[in-house]
PDB file of C-alpha atoms in Angstrom:
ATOM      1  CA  UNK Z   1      46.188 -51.671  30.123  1.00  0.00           C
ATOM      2  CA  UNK Z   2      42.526 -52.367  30.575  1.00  0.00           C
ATOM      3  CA  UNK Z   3      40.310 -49.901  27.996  1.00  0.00           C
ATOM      4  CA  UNK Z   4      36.578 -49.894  27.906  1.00  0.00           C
ATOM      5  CA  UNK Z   5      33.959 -48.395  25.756  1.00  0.00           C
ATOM      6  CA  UNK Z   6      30.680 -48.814  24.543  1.00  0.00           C
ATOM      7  CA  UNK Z   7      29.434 -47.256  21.298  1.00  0.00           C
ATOM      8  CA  UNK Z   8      28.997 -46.975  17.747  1.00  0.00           C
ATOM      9  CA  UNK Z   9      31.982 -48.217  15.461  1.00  0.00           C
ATOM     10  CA  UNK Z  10      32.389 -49.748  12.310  1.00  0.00           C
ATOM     11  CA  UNK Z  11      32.633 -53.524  11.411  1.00  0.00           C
ATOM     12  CA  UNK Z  12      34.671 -54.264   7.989  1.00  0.00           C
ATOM     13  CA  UNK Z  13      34.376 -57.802   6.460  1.00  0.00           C
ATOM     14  CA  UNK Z  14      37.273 -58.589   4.308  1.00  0.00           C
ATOM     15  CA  UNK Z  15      35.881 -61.900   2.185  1.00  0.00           C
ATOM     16  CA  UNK Z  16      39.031 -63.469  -0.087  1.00  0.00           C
ATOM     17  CA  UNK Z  17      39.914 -67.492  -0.428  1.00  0.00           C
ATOM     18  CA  UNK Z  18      42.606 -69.038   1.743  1.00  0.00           C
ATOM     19  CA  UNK Z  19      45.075 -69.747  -1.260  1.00  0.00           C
ATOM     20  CA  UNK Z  20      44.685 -65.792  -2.110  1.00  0.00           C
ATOM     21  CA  UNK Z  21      48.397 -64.585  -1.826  1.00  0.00           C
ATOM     22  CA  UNK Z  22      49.548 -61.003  -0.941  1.00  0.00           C
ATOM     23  CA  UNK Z  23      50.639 -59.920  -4.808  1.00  0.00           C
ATOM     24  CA  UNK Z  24      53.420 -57.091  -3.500  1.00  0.00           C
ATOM     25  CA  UNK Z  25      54.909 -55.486  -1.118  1.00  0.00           C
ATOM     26  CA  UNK Z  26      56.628 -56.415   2.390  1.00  0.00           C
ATOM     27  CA  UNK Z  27      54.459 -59.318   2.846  1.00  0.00           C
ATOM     28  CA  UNK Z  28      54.585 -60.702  -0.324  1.00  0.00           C
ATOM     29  CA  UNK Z  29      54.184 -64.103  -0.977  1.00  0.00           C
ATOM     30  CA  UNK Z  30      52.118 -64.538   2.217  1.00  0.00           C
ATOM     31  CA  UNK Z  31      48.558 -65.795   2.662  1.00  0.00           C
ATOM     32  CA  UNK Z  32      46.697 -62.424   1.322  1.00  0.00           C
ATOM     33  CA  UNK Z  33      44.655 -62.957   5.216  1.00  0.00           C
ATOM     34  CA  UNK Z  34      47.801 -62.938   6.972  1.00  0.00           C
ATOM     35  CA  UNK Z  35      49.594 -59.628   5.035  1.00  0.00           C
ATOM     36  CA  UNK Z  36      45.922 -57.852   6.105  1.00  0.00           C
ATOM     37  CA  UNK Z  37      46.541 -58.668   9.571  1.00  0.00           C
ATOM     38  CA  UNK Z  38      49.560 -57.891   9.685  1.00  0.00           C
ATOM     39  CA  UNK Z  39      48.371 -54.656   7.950  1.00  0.00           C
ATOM     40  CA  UNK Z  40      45.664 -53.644  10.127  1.00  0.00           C
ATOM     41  CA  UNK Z  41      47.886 -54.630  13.250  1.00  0.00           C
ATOM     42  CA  UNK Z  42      50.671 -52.167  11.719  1.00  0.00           C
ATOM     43  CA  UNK Z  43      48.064 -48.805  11.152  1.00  0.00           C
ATOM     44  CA  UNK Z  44      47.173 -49.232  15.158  1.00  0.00           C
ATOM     45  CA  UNK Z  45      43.523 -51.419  14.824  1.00  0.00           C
ATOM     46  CA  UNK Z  46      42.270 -52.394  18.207  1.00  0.00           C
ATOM     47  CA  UNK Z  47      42.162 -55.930  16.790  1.00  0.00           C
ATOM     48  CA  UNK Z  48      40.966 -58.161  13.993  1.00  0.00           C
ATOM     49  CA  UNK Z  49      39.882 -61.827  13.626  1.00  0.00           C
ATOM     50  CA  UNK Z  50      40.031 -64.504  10.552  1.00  0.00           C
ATOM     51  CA  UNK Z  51      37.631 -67.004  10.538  1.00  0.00           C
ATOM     52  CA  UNK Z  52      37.445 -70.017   7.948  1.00  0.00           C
ATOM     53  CA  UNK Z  53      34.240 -71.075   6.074  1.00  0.00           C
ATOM     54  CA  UNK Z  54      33.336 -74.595   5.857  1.00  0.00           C
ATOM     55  CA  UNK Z  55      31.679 -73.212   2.394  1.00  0.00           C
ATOM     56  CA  UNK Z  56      30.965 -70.838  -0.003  1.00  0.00           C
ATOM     57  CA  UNK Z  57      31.293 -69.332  -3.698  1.00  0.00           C
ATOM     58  CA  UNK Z  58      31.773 -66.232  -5.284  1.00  0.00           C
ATOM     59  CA  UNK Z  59      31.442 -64.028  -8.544  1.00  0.00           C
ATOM     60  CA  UNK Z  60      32.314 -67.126 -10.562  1.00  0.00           C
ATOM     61  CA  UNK Z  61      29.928 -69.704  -8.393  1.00  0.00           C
ATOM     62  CA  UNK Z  62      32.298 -72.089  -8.267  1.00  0.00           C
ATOM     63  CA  UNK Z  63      31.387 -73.745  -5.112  1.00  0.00           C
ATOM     64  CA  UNK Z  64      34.278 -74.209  -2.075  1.00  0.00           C
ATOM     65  CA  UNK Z  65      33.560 -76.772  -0.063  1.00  0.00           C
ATOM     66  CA  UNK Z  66      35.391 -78.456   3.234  1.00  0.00           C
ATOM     67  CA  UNK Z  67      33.478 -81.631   2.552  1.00  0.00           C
ATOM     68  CA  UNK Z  68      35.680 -85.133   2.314  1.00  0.00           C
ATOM     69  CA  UNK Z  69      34.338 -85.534  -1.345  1.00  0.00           C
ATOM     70  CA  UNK Z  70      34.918 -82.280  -2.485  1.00  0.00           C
ATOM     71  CA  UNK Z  71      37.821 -80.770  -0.402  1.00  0.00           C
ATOM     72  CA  UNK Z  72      38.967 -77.581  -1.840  1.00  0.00           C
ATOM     73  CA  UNK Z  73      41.964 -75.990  -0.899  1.00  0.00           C
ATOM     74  CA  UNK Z  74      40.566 -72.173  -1.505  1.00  0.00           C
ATOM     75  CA  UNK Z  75      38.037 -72.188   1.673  1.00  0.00           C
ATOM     76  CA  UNK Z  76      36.407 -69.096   2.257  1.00  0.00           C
ATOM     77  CA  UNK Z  77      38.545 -66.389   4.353  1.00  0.00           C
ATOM     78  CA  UNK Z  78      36.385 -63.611   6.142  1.00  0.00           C
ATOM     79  CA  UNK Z  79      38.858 -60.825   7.762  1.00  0.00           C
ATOM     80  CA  UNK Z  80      36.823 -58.886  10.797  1.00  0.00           C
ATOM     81  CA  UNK Z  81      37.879 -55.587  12.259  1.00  0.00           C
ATOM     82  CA  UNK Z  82      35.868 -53.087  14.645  1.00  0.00           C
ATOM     83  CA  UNK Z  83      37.025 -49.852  14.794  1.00  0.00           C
ATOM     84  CA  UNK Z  84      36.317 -46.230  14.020  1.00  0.00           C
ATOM     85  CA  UNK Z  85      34.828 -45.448  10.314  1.00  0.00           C
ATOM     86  CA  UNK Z  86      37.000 -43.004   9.906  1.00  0.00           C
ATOM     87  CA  UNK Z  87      40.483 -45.056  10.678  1.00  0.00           C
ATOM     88  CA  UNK Z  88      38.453 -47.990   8.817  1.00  0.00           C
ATOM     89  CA  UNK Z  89      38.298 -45.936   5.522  1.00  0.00           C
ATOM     90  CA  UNK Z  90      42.036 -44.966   5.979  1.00  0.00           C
ATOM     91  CA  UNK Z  91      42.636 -48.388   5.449  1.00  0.00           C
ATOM     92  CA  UNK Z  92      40.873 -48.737   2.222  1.00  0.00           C
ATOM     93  CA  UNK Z  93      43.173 -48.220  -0.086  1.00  0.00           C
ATOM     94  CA  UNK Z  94      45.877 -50.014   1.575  1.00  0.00           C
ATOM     95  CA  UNK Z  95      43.730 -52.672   1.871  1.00  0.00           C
ATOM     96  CA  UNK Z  96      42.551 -52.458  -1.449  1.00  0.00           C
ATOM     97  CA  UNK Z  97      46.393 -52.707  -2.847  1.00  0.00           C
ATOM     98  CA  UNK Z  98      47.079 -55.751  -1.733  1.00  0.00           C
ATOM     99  CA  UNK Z  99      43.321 -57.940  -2.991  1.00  0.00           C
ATOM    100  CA  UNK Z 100      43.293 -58.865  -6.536  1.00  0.00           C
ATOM    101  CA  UNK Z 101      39.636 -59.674  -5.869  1.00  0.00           C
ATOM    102  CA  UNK Z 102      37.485 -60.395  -3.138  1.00  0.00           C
ATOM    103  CA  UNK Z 103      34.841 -58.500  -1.391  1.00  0.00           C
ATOM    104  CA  UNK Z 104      34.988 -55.634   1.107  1.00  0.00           C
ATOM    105  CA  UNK Z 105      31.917 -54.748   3.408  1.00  0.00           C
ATOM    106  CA  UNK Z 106      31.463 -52.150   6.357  1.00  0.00           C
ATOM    107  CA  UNK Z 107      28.262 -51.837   8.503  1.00  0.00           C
ATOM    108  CA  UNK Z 108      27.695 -50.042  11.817  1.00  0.00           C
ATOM    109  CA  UNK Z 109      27.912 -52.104  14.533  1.00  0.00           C
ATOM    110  CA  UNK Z 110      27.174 -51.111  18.930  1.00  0.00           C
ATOM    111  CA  UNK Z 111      29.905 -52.297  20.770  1.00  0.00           C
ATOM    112  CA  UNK Z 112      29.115 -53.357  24.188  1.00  0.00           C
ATOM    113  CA  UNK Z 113      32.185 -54.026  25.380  1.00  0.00           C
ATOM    114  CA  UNK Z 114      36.384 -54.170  24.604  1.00  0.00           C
ATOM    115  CA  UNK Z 115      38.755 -54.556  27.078  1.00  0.00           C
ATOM    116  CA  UNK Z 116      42.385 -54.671  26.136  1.00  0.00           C
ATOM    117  CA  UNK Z 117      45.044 -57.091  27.642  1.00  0.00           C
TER     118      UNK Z 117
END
């Protein structure tokens, strides 16, 4: 199925560290990026996409770095999804459930294009 569609939608960023662990539920135990995949994929999302940092730091400014000298095993984690606000805000709480911290952002965003496999 081929679907196509241009207009406004709504981009969540999901920021967490890659040791972060899902706390509860059916995936607990689990990378806490993997059980929000699996989440979104589960409530119908068009799609989503995890994407490692090479560096960053957070409420506590403890810096994570990828570097030889300094490799830290809690790399920044950023969780993207496009989809309606609406849906996106449905998700919240379910969402919110499973982070014990991290940061959650949504901004509009124009989609040009999606075409489904």
């Amino acid at each position: 199925m081929t679907e196509r569609f241009e207009g406004e939608r709504t981009l969540m960023r999901i920021f967490l560290g890659e040791s972060d662990r899902c706390p509860s539920g059916p995936h607990r135990g689990q990378p806490l990026y993997e059980a929000i995949l699996l989440t979104l994929r589960e409530a119908g999302c068009a799609g989503a996409t995890v994407v490692r940092g090479i560096a960053g730091f957070g409420p506590t400014a403890k810096l994570h770095t990828g570097k030889v000298l300094r490799l830290s095993s809690d790399l920044p984690v950023i969780v993207e999804v496009v989809d309606d606000e609406e849906n996106l805000r449905r998700l919240l709480p379910a969402v919110d459930e499973l982070m014990g911290g991290g940061l959650i952002t949504m901004e509009k965003a124009h989609v040009v294009m999606y075409r489904g496999e």
